[in-house]
Amino acid sequence: MTGFHRADSALPAPDRSACLGACDPAEIIQATVLLRRRNQPALDALLKRMERGDSDARLVTRKGFARRFGAAAADFAVVRAFARRNRLAVLNTDSAACTALLSGSVAQFESAFGVTLMRYRHPQWGTYMSHAQTPPLPAALQGIALAVLGLDRRPAARTHFRIRPHAELSKRSYTPPQLASIYDFPAGDGTGQCIALIELGGGYRAADVARYFESLGLAKSPALVDVGVDGGRNAPTGDPGGPDGEVALDIEVAGAIAPGARLAVYFASNSAAGFIQAVSQAVHDQANQPSVVSISWGGPEAGWSAQSIQAFEQVLQAAAALGLTVCVAAGDSGSQGGSPDGTNEVDFPASSPYVLACGGTTLDAASATGRISETVWNDGSQGGATGGGVSGVFPVPVWQRHLQVRRTAGAAAPLTGRGVPDVAGDADPQSGYAVSVDGTPAVVGGTSAVAPLWAALVARLNAASGRTLGWINPVLYAHPTMFRDIVQGNNGGYAAATGWDACTGLGSPDGVKIESAVLQPD
C-alpha cells in the first residue's frame, strides 16, 4: 500500500467563518465510524502488484470485495458495545464500506469522543458544525477504527470551474464532441458503462440538460440517475456561478462524449464526511455499478486531517482493486492550490496516487480536425491557472520514480513526493466548453471540465474493450508517447518541460494512440 504522512493538527475554520457559539446539547446528529478492513495485507499486496503494472494482478468483484476485504463482524460488535455505553444508536452498518452510522445528541457525542462541538457561519456556505482540533479516537475503538466522520462539517472542497457569461461566447469555445474530435478520441459512445459524477451541492433540471443534448444533435442522450448521499439531493439553486455550474458541466461534458453511458450523479453535503461517503457510495454501488468516477472538487492538502485522508484513501484503494478509474480535477489556483499562506501546495484528492489527476491547458484549434496548439493554462492576473506540484503527504509512486520536476526558478530536480497532475486537457475559460447552465448558454473552463472529459474517454475505451481499464496510471506512464506534450508555460511555481511536468502531467490525450496502447492484448 502506498503510504502517506500527515500529522493531525488544529483545524482552522474556513476563511471568513465566524463562530456562533456552542451547539445545542440536545440536538440530534449523526456520525460515521470507519473501520479497518479484513485481510489488509492481501489488499496491500494486490495494490502493489497493480502499481508495478503487473498484468496478472486479478481484480475483485464488488460482492467478492465485501466478502474478502469488508469489515469484520467482531469489529462491528465492538462499535455496538461502545455505542451502548455512550447511549448512542447504531442506525446501520455496511461491511463493504467498513462503516457504522451512529446517532445521538450533541452532548452524547461530545462525551463519547472527547470533543467540543461549535456552530460557525460562512458567508458562502452558511452555518455548519465543527470543532477546533481533531480528537484522538476513543481507547475502545483504537486499533479497529480509522476515523470518525461527520462531527466536523466544515466545507471540505471547492469547485474547479470558471464561467464566462453568454455575452462572452467566442469562436474559441468548443462543444464537448468537438473536443473529443480535436483530441482524436476513438469512435464509440460508452454503451454499457456507468460514469459516476460526485457533486457536493447544487443540482440540475432534467429539461435543461435534455435541451442541451438536443442542441448538439446527438443520436442518443445519456440516462441520468440521481443518488442522494449523507442528506444530499439534486437541488438546483438557480445560480450558474455556484454549484449548479459544476453539476451542469460534469453532466454535459461526460454525457455529450459518452451518450450511451448511464450517468449516476451522487449528491452529498460539502464536508469531509459527505465527500468521502459520496465516493464510497459510488465505488460500492451494486445497483449502478460505475466503472469510472469523475470528481471535480478538492481542496489544499493542508486543509484535510489525517483521519479524513486515511478514510478517503481506503475508499480510493477499494476503487483501484475493483477496477474503477477515478478522474480528479487538479485545481484552478496554480501551484499554490489556494493555500492561505501562499506556499506551493497541491489539491487532495487529486494528490492521491490512486486517482488520475487532471490538469489544464489553453487550447487553440483552427478546426475540429486541424493542427492544434496548447500551452499551460495560466491566466495570471485574471486569477486562474492549472493546479499542480509535489505532494507533501504522499511519497513518489513506482510509476513516477524516474521523473524530475522543474520549478520556474531553478534547475530540474527529482520528485520528492507524488507529482500532480498526471494528464491534462483544455481548461482555459478563454478556450472553454460551450455548455448550458440552468438553461442558459455559457462558456465554462477550469480543470473541473477535464475530469469528466477523461472519464468519458475511459468509458469509451471500457466499452470498446469489454473490460474496465481501472487504475490506469501505471499503463499511461509506461506509454508517454500517447500524449500531446505541453512544453510552454507555467502555473506559477512550476514550468512546463519535455515529458511529464507539474503543470500538465504527461500532456493532453491523443485518444487513438491511448486506445492502441491500453487495449493491446495482455
Short mmCIF file of C-alpha atoms in Angstrom, two decimals:
data_model
loop_
_atom_site.label_atom_id
_atom_site.label_comp_id
_atom_site.label_asym_id
_atom_site.label_seq_id
_atom_site.Cartn_x
_atom_site.Cartn_y
_atom_site.Cartn_z
CA MET A 1 0.00 0.00 0.00
CA THR A 2 1.33 3.43 -0.90
CA GLY A 3 1.86 5.19 2.43
CA PHE A 4 1.29 8.78 3.42
CA HIS A 5 2.48 11.08 6.15
CA ARG A 6 0.13 13.63 7.67
CA ALA A 7 0.03 14.72 11.31
CA ASP A 8 -3.29 15.79 12.75
CA SER A 9 -3.31 19.38 13.89
CA ALA A 10 -5.60 22.24 14.72
CA LEU A 11 -8.33 22.60 12.11
CA PRO A 12 -8.81 26.28 11.27
CA ALA A 13 -12.27 27.35 10.23
CA PRO A 14 -12.54 28.34 6.56
CA ASP A 15 -11.67 31.94 5.77
CA ARG A 16 -14.39 34.42 6.75
CA SER A 17 -16.15 31.96 9.06
CA ALA A 18 -17.47 33.34 12.34
CA CYS A 19 -18.00 31.24 15.47
CA LEU A 20 -21.61 31.45 16.69
CA GLY A 21 -21.05 29.54 19.92
CA ALA A 22 -21.63 26.05 21.24
CA CYS A 23 -24.04 23.65 19.58
CA ASP A 24 -27.32 22.83 21.30
CA PRO A 25 -26.50 19.85 23.59
CA ALA A 26 -29.88 18.27 22.85
CA GLU A 27 -29.60 18.47 19.06
CA ILE A 28 -29.67 15.03 17.42
CA ILE A 29 -26.82 14.45 14.97
CA GLN A 30 -25.19 11.55 13.14
CA ALA A 31 -21.59 10.48 12.60
CA THR A 32 -19.93 7.58 10.83
CA VAL A 33 -17.23 5.33 12.28
CA LEU A 34 -14.90 4.00 9.59
CA LEU A 35 -13.45 0.58 10.44
CA ARG A 36 -10.34 -1.26 9.28
CA ARG A 37 -10.60 -3.83 6.52
CA ARG A 38 -10.14 -7.56 6.86
CA ASN A 39 -7.12 -9.01 5.06
CA GLN A 40 -5.48 -5.61 4.62
CA PRO A 41 -2.06 -7.22 3.89
CA ALA A 42 -3.60 -9.14 0.98
CA LEU A 43 -5.17 -5.93 -0.36
CA ASP A 44 -1.84 -4.12 0.03
CA ALA A 45 -0.11 -6.86 -1.94
CA LEU A 46 -2.70 -6.65 -4.72
CA LEU A 47 -2.30 -2.89 -4.96
CA LYS A 48 1.48 -3.20 -5.05
CA ARG A 49 1.25 -5.58 -8.00
CA MET A 50 -1.12 -3.19 -9.76
CA GLU A 51 1.18 -0.23 -9.02
CA ARG A 52 4.04 -2.07 -10.72
CA GLY A 53 1.83 -2.70 -13.76
CA ASP A 54 1.57 -6.45 -13.15
CA SER A 55 -0.92 -7.73 -15.73
CA ASP A 56 -1.52 -10.86 -13.62
CA ALA A 57 -3.00 -8.83 -10.75
CA ARG A 58 -6.58 -10.02 -10.55
CA LEU A 59 -9.38 -7.58 -9.80
CA VAL A 60 -12.20 -8.47 -7.44
CA THR A 61 -15.94 -8.05 -7.89
CA ARG A 62 -17.97 -5.78 -5.63
CA LYS A 63 -19.56 -8.78 -3.91
CA GLY A 64 -16.24 -10.56 -3.65
CA PHE A 65 -14.58 -7.44 -2.25
CA ALA A 66 -17.14 -7.21 0.55
CA ARG A 67 -16.60 -10.87 1.48
CA ARG A 68 -12.82 -10.70 1.35
CA PHE A 69 -11.99 -7.19 2.49
CA GLY A 70 -15.09 -5.90 4.27
CA ALA A 71 -15.13 -5.03 7.96
CA ALA A 72 -15.25 -7.97 10.36
CA ALA A 73 -18.36 -8.81 12.37
CA ALA A 74 -16.27 -8.74 15.54
CA ASP A 75 -15.27 -5.12 14.87
CA PHE A 76 -18.89 -4.12 14.38
CA ALA A 77 -19.65 -5.80 17.72
CA VAL A 78 -17.06 -3.58 19.41
CA VAL A 79 -18.68 -0.48 17.87
CA ARG A 80 -22.13 -1.57 19.05
CA ALA A 81 -20.83 -2.09 22.58
CA PHE A 82 -19.14 1.34 22.51
CA ALA A 83 -22.38 2.91 21.29
CA ARG A 84 -24.43 1.28 24.05
CA ARG A 85 -22.03 2.51 26.76
CA ASN A 86 -22.32 6.04 25.42
CA ARG A 87 -26.09 5.94 24.77
CA LEU A 88 -25.63 6.22 21.01
CA ALA A 89 -27.78 4.37 18.47
CA VAL A 90 -26.31 2.34 15.61
CA LEU A 91 -28.55 3.15 12.64
CA ASN A 92 -26.88 0.88 10.10
CA THR A 93 -23.65 -0.90 9.19
CA ASP A 94 -22.02 -1.57 5.80
CA SER A 95 -19.37 -4.28 5.62
CA ALA A 96 -18.08 -3.38 2.13
CA ALA A 97 -17.71 0.30 3.00
CA CYS A 98 -16.49 -0.58 6.54
CA THR A 99 -18.86 1.94 8.13
CA ALA A 100 -21.19 2.15 11.10
CA LEU A 101 -23.60 5.08 11.27
CA LEU A 102 -24.23 6.37 14.81
CA SER A 103 -26.93 8.73 16.05
CA GLY A 104 -27.29 10.65 19.29
CA SER A 105 -27.35 14.09 20.88
CA VAL A 106 -24.56 16.62 20.65
CA ALA A 107 -23.88 16.09 24.35
CA GLN A 108 -23.62 12.32 23.92
CA PHE A 109 -21.18 12.62 21.01
CA GLU A 110 -19.09 15.19 22.89
CA SER A 111 -18.81 12.83 25.84
CA ALA A 112 -18.13 9.74 23.72
CA PHE A 113 -15.44 11.33 21.52
CA GLY A 114 -13.98 13.97 23.82
CA VAL A 115 -14.74 16.90 21.55
CA THR A 116 -16.48 20.28 21.90
CA LEU A 117 -18.82 20.97 19.02
CA MET A 118 -19.31 24.58 17.91
CA ARG A 119 -21.50 26.29 15.34
CA TYR A 120 -19.95 28.50 12.62
CA ARG A 121 -21.29 30.71 9.84
CA HIS A 122 -19.62 31.22 6.47
CA PRO A 123 -20.88 33.93 4.07
CA GLN A 124 -20.99 31.49 1.16
CA TRP A 125 -21.63 28.10 2.76
CA GLY A 126 -23.99 29.10 5.57
CA THR A 127 -23.88 27.57 9.05
CA TYR A 128 -22.12 24.37 9.94
CA MET A 129 -20.92 22.34 12.92
CA SER A 130 -17.23 21.82 13.62
CA HIS A 131 -14.57 21.63 16.32
CA ALA A 132 -11.17 23.21 16.80
CA GLN A 133 -8.95 20.13 16.77
CA THR A 134 -9.13 16.54 15.61
CA PRO A 135 -9.58 14.42 18.74
CA PRO A 136 -7.85 11.06 19.21
CA LEU A 137 -10.01 8.01 18.70
CA PRO A 138 -11.53 6.70 21.95
CA ALA A 139 -9.48 3.94 23.57
CA ALA A 140 -12.25 1.39 22.96
CA LEU A 141 -12.07 1.99 19.18
CA GLN A 142 -8.31 2.25 18.75
CA GLY A 143 -6.91 -0.48 16.58
CA ILE A 144 -10.17 -1.15 14.77
CA ALA A 145 -11.43 2.31 13.74
CA LEU A 146 -9.62 4.59 11.30
CA ALA A 147 -11.75 7.72 11.56
CA VAL A 148 -14.94 9.30 12.82
CA LEU A 149 -16.65 11.31 10.10
CA GLY A 150 -19.46 13.81 10.48
CA LEU A 151 -18.58 15.72 13.64
CA ASP A 152 -16.64 18.21 11.51
CA ARG A 153 -18.96 19.68 8.89
CA ARG A 154 -16.66 22.39 7.59
CA PRO A 155 -16.84 22.86 3.81
CA ALA A 156 -14.19 20.39 2.64
CA ALA A 157 -13.81 21.24 -1.02
CA ARG A 158 -14.45 23.80 -3.71
CA THR A 159 -15.43 23.54 -7.33
CA HIS A 160 -12.78 23.89 -10.02
CA PHE A 161 -14.60 25.69 -12.81
CA ARG A 162 -14.61 29.22 -14.24
CA ILE A 163 -17.66 30.51 -16.08
CA ARG A 164 -17.98 33.11 -18.82
CA PRO A 165 -21.41 34.69 -19.41
CA HIS A 166 -23.39 34.21 -22.60
CA ALA A 167 -22.30 37.63 -23.87
CA GLU A 168 -18.69 36.42 -23.99
CA LEU A 169 -19.28 33.38 -26.18
CA SER A 170 -16.46 33.36 -28.71
CA LYS A 171 -15.08 31.41 -31.65
CA ARG A 172 -12.59 29.82 -29.28
CA SER A 173 -15.13 27.85 -27.34
CA TYR A 174 -15.78 24.21 -28.13
CA THR A 175 -18.60 21.78 -27.56
CA PRO A 176 -17.59 18.54 -25.83
CA PRO A 177 -17.97 16.49 -29.06
CA GLN A 178 -15.70 18.98 -30.84
CA LEU A 179 -13.07 18.49 -28.14
CA ALA A 180 -13.39 14.72 -28.44
CA SER A 181 -12.68 15.13 -32.16
CA ILE A 182 -9.78 17.54 -31.58
CA TYR A 183 -8.21 15.07 -29.16
CA ASP A 184 -8.82 12.22 -31.61
CA PHE A 185 -10.99 10.16 -29.28
CA PRO A 186 -11.77 6.73 -30.73
CA ALA A 187 -15.27 6.05 -32.02
CA GLY A 188 -17.89 4.88 -29.59
CA ASP A 189 -20.43 6.22 -27.13
CA GLY A 190 -19.75 4.35 -23.89
CA THR A 191 -22.72 2.00 -24.23
CA GLY A 192 -22.96 -0.36 -21.26
CA GLN A 193 -20.83 1.82 -18.98
CA CYS A 194 -21.80 3.91 -15.96
CA ILE A 195 -19.94 7.12 -15.11
CA ALA A 196 -20.25 8.31 -11.50
CA LEU A 197 -20.30 12.09 -11.02
CA ILE A 198 -19.62 13.39 -7.49
CA GLU A 199 -21.43 16.62 -6.56
CA LEU A 200 -21.29 18.48 -3.24
CA GLY A 201 -24.18 20.86 -3.75
CA GLY A 202 -26.37 22.37 -6.45
CA GLY A 203 -28.34 20.44 -8.99
CA TYR A 204 -29.83 20.36 -12.45
CA ARG A 205 -33.20 20.34 -14.18
CA ALA A 206 -33.69 17.39 -16.47
CA ALA A 207 -35.43 19.51 -19.12
CA ASP A 208 -32.48 21.94 -19.29
CA VAL A 209 -29.99 19.10 -19.75
CA ALA A 210 -32.19 17.39 -22.35
CA ARG A 211 -32.42 20.61 -24.40
CA TYR A 212 -28.64 20.96 -24.33
CA PHE A 213 -28.08 17.43 -25.62
CA GLU A 214 -30.74 18.01 -28.31
CA SER A 215 -28.92 21.17 -29.42
CA LEU A 216 -25.81 19.08 -30.10
CA GLY A 217 -27.72 16.78 -32.43
CA LEU A 218 -26.67 13.64 -30.58
CA ALA A 219 -28.08 10.34 -31.78
CA LYS A 220 -28.92 9.49 -28.17
CA SER A 221 -28.82 11.11 -24.74
CA PRO A 222 -27.35 9.56 -21.61
CA ALA A 223 -29.61 8.10 -18.94
CA LEU A 224 -29.40 10.08 -15.70
CA VAL A 225 -29.78 8.61 -12.21
CA ASP A 226 -29.70 10.76 -9.05
CA VAL A 227 -28.30 9.19 -5.87
CA GLY A 228 -28.70 11.04 -2.55
CA VAL A 229 -25.90 10.55 0.00
CA ASP A 230 -25.47 11.95 3.50
CA GLY A 231 -28.65 14.02 3.18
CA GLY A 232 -27.66 15.41 -0.23
CA ARG A 233 -30.09 15.74 -3.13
CA ASN A 234 -30.50 17.25 -6.58
CA ALA A 235 -31.32 20.83 -5.55
CA PRO A 236 -30.62 23.45 -8.25
CA THR A 237 -30.08 26.93 -6.82
CA GLY A 238 -30.55 28.96 -9.98
CA ASP A 239 -27.06 30.42 -9.56
CA PRO A 240 -24.93 29.40 -12.56
CA GLY A 241 -21.76 30.61 -10.84
CA GLY A 242 -22.41 28.32 -7.87
CA PRO A 243 -22.52 24.53 -7.63
CA ASP A 244 -25.15 24.37 -10.41
CA GLY A 245 -22.38 25.29 -12.83
CA GLU A 246 -20.33 22.33 -11.65
CA VAL A 247 -23.21 19.89 -11.91
CA ALA A 248 -24.13 21.04 -15.43
CA LEU A 249 -20.52 20.96 -16.61
CA ASP A 250 -19.93 17.42 -15.36
CA ILE A 251 -23.16 16.03 -16.81
CA GLU A 252 -22.88 17.77 -20.16
CA VAL A 253 -19.20 17.04 -20.82
CA ALA A 254 -19.39 13.38 -19.81
CA GLY A 255 -22.80 12.85 -21.38
CA ALA A 256 -22.05 14.52 -24.70
CA ILE A 257 -18.88 12.46 -25.24
CA ALA A 258 -20.28 9.17 -23.91
CA PRO A 259 -24.02 9.50 -24.60
CA GLY A 260 -24.51 5.74 -24.47
CA ALA A 261 -23.42 5.58 -20.85
CA ARG A 262 -25.54 5.91 -17.74
CA LEU A 263 -24.60 8.92 -15.59
CA ALA A 264 -25.10 8.30 -11.87
CA VAL A 265 -24.97 11.65 -10.07
CA TYR A 266 -24.13 11.33 -6.36
CA PHE A 267 -25.29 14.35 -4.37
CA ALA A 268 -23.81 14.88 -0.89
CA SER A 269 -23.13 17.69 1.55
CA ASN A 270 -19.90 19.65 1.19
CA SER A 271 -17.99 18.24 4.14
CA ALA A 272 -15.27 15.64 4.52
CA ALA A 273 -17.92 13.14 5.64
CA GLY A 274 -20.23 13.92 2.73
CA PHE A 275 -17.42 13.88 0.17
CA ILE A 276 -15.95 10.58 1.33
CA GLN A 277 -19.33 8.90 1.66
CA ALA A 278 -20.37 10.02 -1.85
CA VAL A 279 -17.27 8.47 -3.39
CA SER A 280 -17.68 5.35 -1.25
CA GLN A 281 -21.30 5.00 -2.36
CA ALA A 282 -20.20 5.21 -5.99
CA VAL A 283 -17.36 2.72 -5.55
CA HIS A 284 -19.52 0.10 -3.82
CA ASP A 285 -22.78 0.79 -5.72
CA GLN A 286 -24.00 -2.63 -6.87
CA ALA A 287 -27.13 -1.18 -8.50
CA ASN A 288 -25.49 1.28 -10.92
CA GLN A 289 -22.02 -0.32 -10.95
CA PRO A 290 -19.94 2.64 -12.16
CA SER A 291 -16.71 1.80 -14.00
CA VAL A 292 -15.44 5.40 -13.93
CA VAL A 293 -15.71 8.11 -11.26
CA SER A 294 -15.36 11.82 -12.08
CA ILE A 295 -14.55 14.25 -9.25
CA SER A 296 -14.33 17.99 -9.91
CA TRP A 297 -13.99 19.06 -6.27
CA GLY A 298 -11.00 19.31 -3.96
CA GLY A 299 -9.03 21.41 -1.51
CA PRO A 300 -5.43 22.01 -0.40
CA GLU A 301 -3.81 19.05 1.33
CA ALA A 302 -3.22 21.12 4.48
CA GLY A 303 -6.97 21.53 4.93
CA TRP A 304 -7.50 17.80 5.42
CA SER A 305 -6.98 15.96 8.69
CA ALA A 306 -5.01 12.72 8.78
CA GLN A 307 -8.20 10.84 9.70
CA SER A 308 -10.05 12.21 6.66
CA ILE A 309 -7.18 11.48 4.27
CA GLN A 310 -6.85 7.93 5.62
CA ALA A 311 -10.60 7.41 5.27
CA PHE A 312 -10.59 8.74 1.71
CA GLU A 313 -7.57 6.61 0.79
CA GLN A 314 -9.35 3.48 2.00
CA VAL A 315 -12.17 4.24 -0.45
CA LEU A 316 -9.78 5.00 -3.33
CA GLN A 317 -7.83 1.78 -2.68
CA ALA A 318 -11.10 -0.10 -2.98
CA ALA A 319 -11.77 1.65 -6.30
CA ALA A 320 -8.40 0.51 -7.64
CA ALA A 321 -8.91 -3.08 -6.51
CA LEU A 322 -12.39 -3.13 -8.06
CA GLY A 323 -11.15 -1.85 -11.43
CA LEU A 324 -12.60 1.66 -11.31
CA THR A 325 -10.82 4.64 -12.86
CA VAL A 326 -11.12 7.77 -10.69
CA CYS A 327 -10.53 11.06 -12.55
CA VAL A 328 -9.99 14.14 -10.35
CA ALA A 329 -9.57 17.83 -11.19
CA ALA A 330 -6.12 19.14 -10.17
CA GLY A 331 -7.40 22.60 -9.20
CA ASP A 332 -7.64 26.10 -10.64
CA SER A 333 -5.38 28.10 -8.31
CA GLY A 334 -2.00 27.35 -9.86
CA SER A 335 0.89 25.90 -7.91
CA GLN A 336 -0.34 27.47 -4.66
CA GLY A 337 -3.54 25.43 -4.79
CA GLY A 338 -5.46 28.07 -2.82
CA SER A 339 -3.07 27.77 0.12
CA PRO A 340 -3.80 30.64 2.55
CA ASP A 341 -0.09 31.28 3.22
CA GLY A 342 0.90 31.47 -0.45
CA THR A 343 3.15 28.42 -0.46
CA ASN A 344 3.11 25.80 -3.21
CA GLU A 345 0.56 23.11 -2.43
CA VAL A 346 -1.39 20.50 -4.33
CA ASP A 347 -5.06 19.61 -4.00
CA PHE A 348 -6.45 16.47 -2.43
CA PRO A 349 -7.93 14.07 -3.55
CA ALA A 350 -6.06 14.89 -6.80
CA SER A 351 -2.80 14.11 -4.98
CA SER A 352 -3.85 10.56 -4.11
CA PRO A 353 -1.77 8.02 -6.05
CA TYR A 354 -4.95 6.03 -6.72
CA VAL A 355 -6.53 8.70 -8.94
CA LEU A 356 -5.87 10.16 -12.37
CA ALA A 357 -5.14 13.84 -11.61
CA CYS A 358 -6.30 16.10 -14.44
CA GLY A 359 -4.57 19.43 -15.15
CA GLY A 360 -5.41 22.18 -17.62
CA THR A 361 -4.25 23.73 -20.88
CA THR A 362 -5.08 26.69 -23.10
CA LEU A 363 -6.22 25.27 -26.43
CA ASP A 364 -6.12 26.85 -29.89
CA ALA A 365 -7.54 24.63 -32.60
CA ALA A 366 -8.17 26.04 -36.08
CA SER A 367 -10.78 23.39 -36.74
CA ALA A 368 -12.06 20.16 -35.28
CA THR A 369 -9.55 18.19 -37.37
CA GLY A 370 -6.80 20.75 -37.80
CA ARG A 371 -3.46 21.21 -36.11
CA ILE A 372 -3.80 22.31 -32.52
CA SER A 373 -1.65 24.36 -30.21
CA GLU A 374 -1.65 24.03 -26.42
CA THR A 375 0.14 25.76 -23.58
CA VAL A 376 -0.18 25.57 -19.80
CA TRP A 377 -3.37 27.27 -18.65
CA ASN A 378 -2.39 30.32 -16.61
CA ASP A 379 -4.49 33.49 -16.71
CA GLY A 380 -2.03 35.31 -14.46
CA SER A 381 -3.74 38.40 -13.06
CA GLN A 382 -7.11 37.01 -14.17
CA GLY A 383 -6.81 34.54 -11.31
CA GLY A 384 -6.97 31.09 -12.88
CA ALA A 385 -4.25 28.54 -13.54
CA THR A 386 -3.93 24.78 -13.56
CA GLY A 387 -3.11 23.17 -10.26
CA GLY A 388 -0.02 21.03 -10.00
CA GLY A 389 3.08 20.41 -7.96
CA VAL A 390 4.52 17.94 -5.48
CA SER A 391 2.53 16.31 -2.68
CA GLY A 392 3.59 16.93 0.89
CA VAL A 393 1.57 13.91 2.02
CA PHE A 394 2.14 11.03 -0.42
CA PRO A 395 5.51 9.54 -1.44
CA VAL A 396 6.55 9.07 -5.05
CA PRO A 397 4.61 6.20 -6.68
CA VAL A 398 6.54 3.48 -8.52
CA TRP A 399 5.45 4.80 -11.90
CA GLN A 400 6.83 8.30 -11.16
CA ARG A 401 10.18 7.34 -9.63
CA HIS A 402 12.16 8.18 -12.77
CA LEU A 403 10.69 11.69 -13.12
CA GLN A 404 12.02 15.13 -12.37
CA VAL A 405 10.16 18.35 -11.62
CA ARG A 406 11.14 21.76 -12.96
CA ARG A 407 10.43 24.86 -10.93
CA THR A 408 10.06 28.22 -12.66
CA ALA A 409 13.20 29.31 -10.81
CA GLY A 410 15.91 26.70 -10.63
CA ALA A 411 17.05 23.52 -12.33
CA ALA A 412 15.11 20.30 -12.63
CA ALA A 413 15.26 18.03 -9.60
CA PRO A 414 13.98 14.52 -8.75
CA LEU A 415 10.46 14.27 -7.39
CA THR A 416 10.29 14.14 -3.60
CA GLY A 417 6.60 13.28 -3.41
CA ARG A 418 3.70 12.23 -5.62
CA GLY A 419 3.67 14.55 -8.66
CA VAL A 420 0.44 16.24 -9.78
CA PRO A 421 -1.15 16.18 -12.35
CA ASP A 422 -0.96 13.01 -14.43
CA VAL A 423 -2.71 14.24 -17.58
CA ALA A 424 -4.31 17.39 -18.94
CA GLY A 425 -6.89 18.84 -21.31
CA ASP A 426 -8.47 22.12 -22.29
CA ALA A 427 -9.34 24.15 -19.17
CA ASP A 428 -8.88 27.84 -20.04
CA PRO A 429 -12.24 29.70 -19.94
CA GLN A 430 -10.99 31.66 -22.96
CA SER A 431 -10.92 28.40 -24.93
CA GLY A 432 -13.60 26.75 -22.86
CA TYR A 433 -16.52 24.40 -23.13
CA ALA A 434 -19.78 25.59 -24.71
CA VAL A 435 -22.38 24.23 -22.30
CA SER A 436 -25.66 25.27 -20.73
CA VAL A 437 -26.11 26.10 -17.04
CA ASP A 438 -29.63 26.39 -15.61
CA GLY A 439 -30.87 26.56 -19.18
CA THR A 440 -28.59 29.45 -20.22
CA PRO A 441 -25.70 29.04 -22.70
CA ALA A 442 -22.28 29.69 -21.18
CA VAL A 443 -18.62 29.00 -21.75
CA VAL A 444 -17.04 27.20 -18.82
CA GLY A 445 -13.42 26.35 -18.13
CA GLY A 446 -11.36 25.02 -15.26
CA THR A 447 -9.91 21.62 -14.51
CA SER A 448 -13.43 20.64 -13.47
CA ALA A 449 -14.08 20.13 -17.17
CA VAL A 450 -11.00 17.96 -17.68
CA ALA A 451 -12.03 15.28 -15.17
CA PRO A 452 -15.32 14.38 -16.97
CA LEU A 453 -13.53 14.73 -20.34
CA TRP A 454 -11.10 11.98 -19.32
CA ALA A 455 -13.86 9.98 -17.62
CA ALA A 456 -15.82 9.92 -20.89
CA LEU A 457 -12.73 8.79 -22.81
CA VAL A 458 -12.19 5.95 -20.34
CA ALA A 459 -15.87 4.97 -20.64
CA ARG A 460 -15.49 4.75 -24.42
CA LEU A 461 -12.37 2.62 -24.04
CA ASN A 462 -14.05 0.36 -21.47
CA ALA A 463 -16.99 -0.18 -23.81
CA ALA A 464 -14.70 -0.95 -26.75
CA SER A 465 -12.58 -3.43 -24.80
CA GLY A 466 -15.31 -5.17 -22.87
CA ARG A 467 -13.34 -4.72 -19.65
CA THR A 468 -12.52 -1.92 -17.25
CA LEU A 469 -9.18 -0.13 -17.50
CA GLY A 470 -9.25 0.56 -13.77
CA TRP A 471 -6.23 2.12 -12.08
CA ILE A 472 -4.79 3.31 -15.38
CA ASN A 473 -1.82 5.36 -14.13
CA PRO A 474 0.85 2.61 -14.41
CA VAL A 475 -0.17 1.95 -18.03
CA LEU A 476 -0.19 5.63 -19.03
CA TYR A 477 3.23 6.34 -17.53
CA ALA A 478 4.62 3.31 -19.40
CA HIS A 479 3.46 4.84 -22.71
CA PRO A 480 4.30 8.56 -22.61
CA THR A 481 4.15 8.90 -26.41
CA MET A 482 0.35 8.54 -26.25
CA PHE A 483 0.11 12.21 -25.28
CA ARG A 484 0.40 15.63 -26.84
CA ASP A 485 3.31 17.00 -24.83
CA ILE A 486 2.82 20.54 -23.48
CA VAL A 487 6.19 22.32 -23.29
CA GLN A 488 5.27 26.01 -22.93
CA GLY A 489 4.02 27.95 -19.91
CA ASN A 490 3.93 27.63 -16.13
CA ASN A 491 1.44 27.51 -13.29
CA GLY A 492 3.32 29.88 -11.01
CA GLY A 493 5.77 27.68 -9.17
CA TYR A 494 6.40 25.05 -11.84
CA ALA A 495 7.29 25.19 -15.53
CA ALA A 496 6.32 23.04 -18.48
CA ALA A 497 9.03 20.74 -19.78
CA THR A 498 9.53 17.93 -22.26
CA GLY A 499 7.81 14.85 -20.91
CA TRP A 500 5.98 14.88 -17.58
CA ASP A 501 5.77 18.19 -15.71
CA ALA A 502 3.92 19.56 -12.68
CA CYS A 503 1.61 21.69 -14.85
CA THR A 504 0.09 19.35 -17.43
CA GLY A 505 1.45 15.95 -16.42
CA LEU A 506 2.15 13.68 -19.38
CA GLY A 507 0.12 16.00 -21.62
CA SER A 508 -3.28 16.14 -23.28
CA PRO A 509 -4.77 12.99 -24.82
CA ASP A 510 -4.25 11.51 -28.23
CA GLY A 511 -7.22 9.21 -27.96
CA VAL A 512 -6.45 6.76 -30.75
CA LYS A 513 -2.88 6.26 -29.52
CA ILE A 514 -4.16 5.69 -25.99
CA GLU A 515 -6.64 3.14 -27.32
CA SER A 516 -3.90 1.22 -29.14
CA ALA A 517 -1.74 1.10 -26.01
CA VAL A 518 -4.30 0.27 -23.33
CA LEU A 519 -6.34 -2.18 -25.39
CA GLN A 520 -3.46 -4.24 -26.69
CA PRO A 521 -3.72 -7.93 -25.72
CA ASP A 522 -2.13 -8.95 -22.43
#
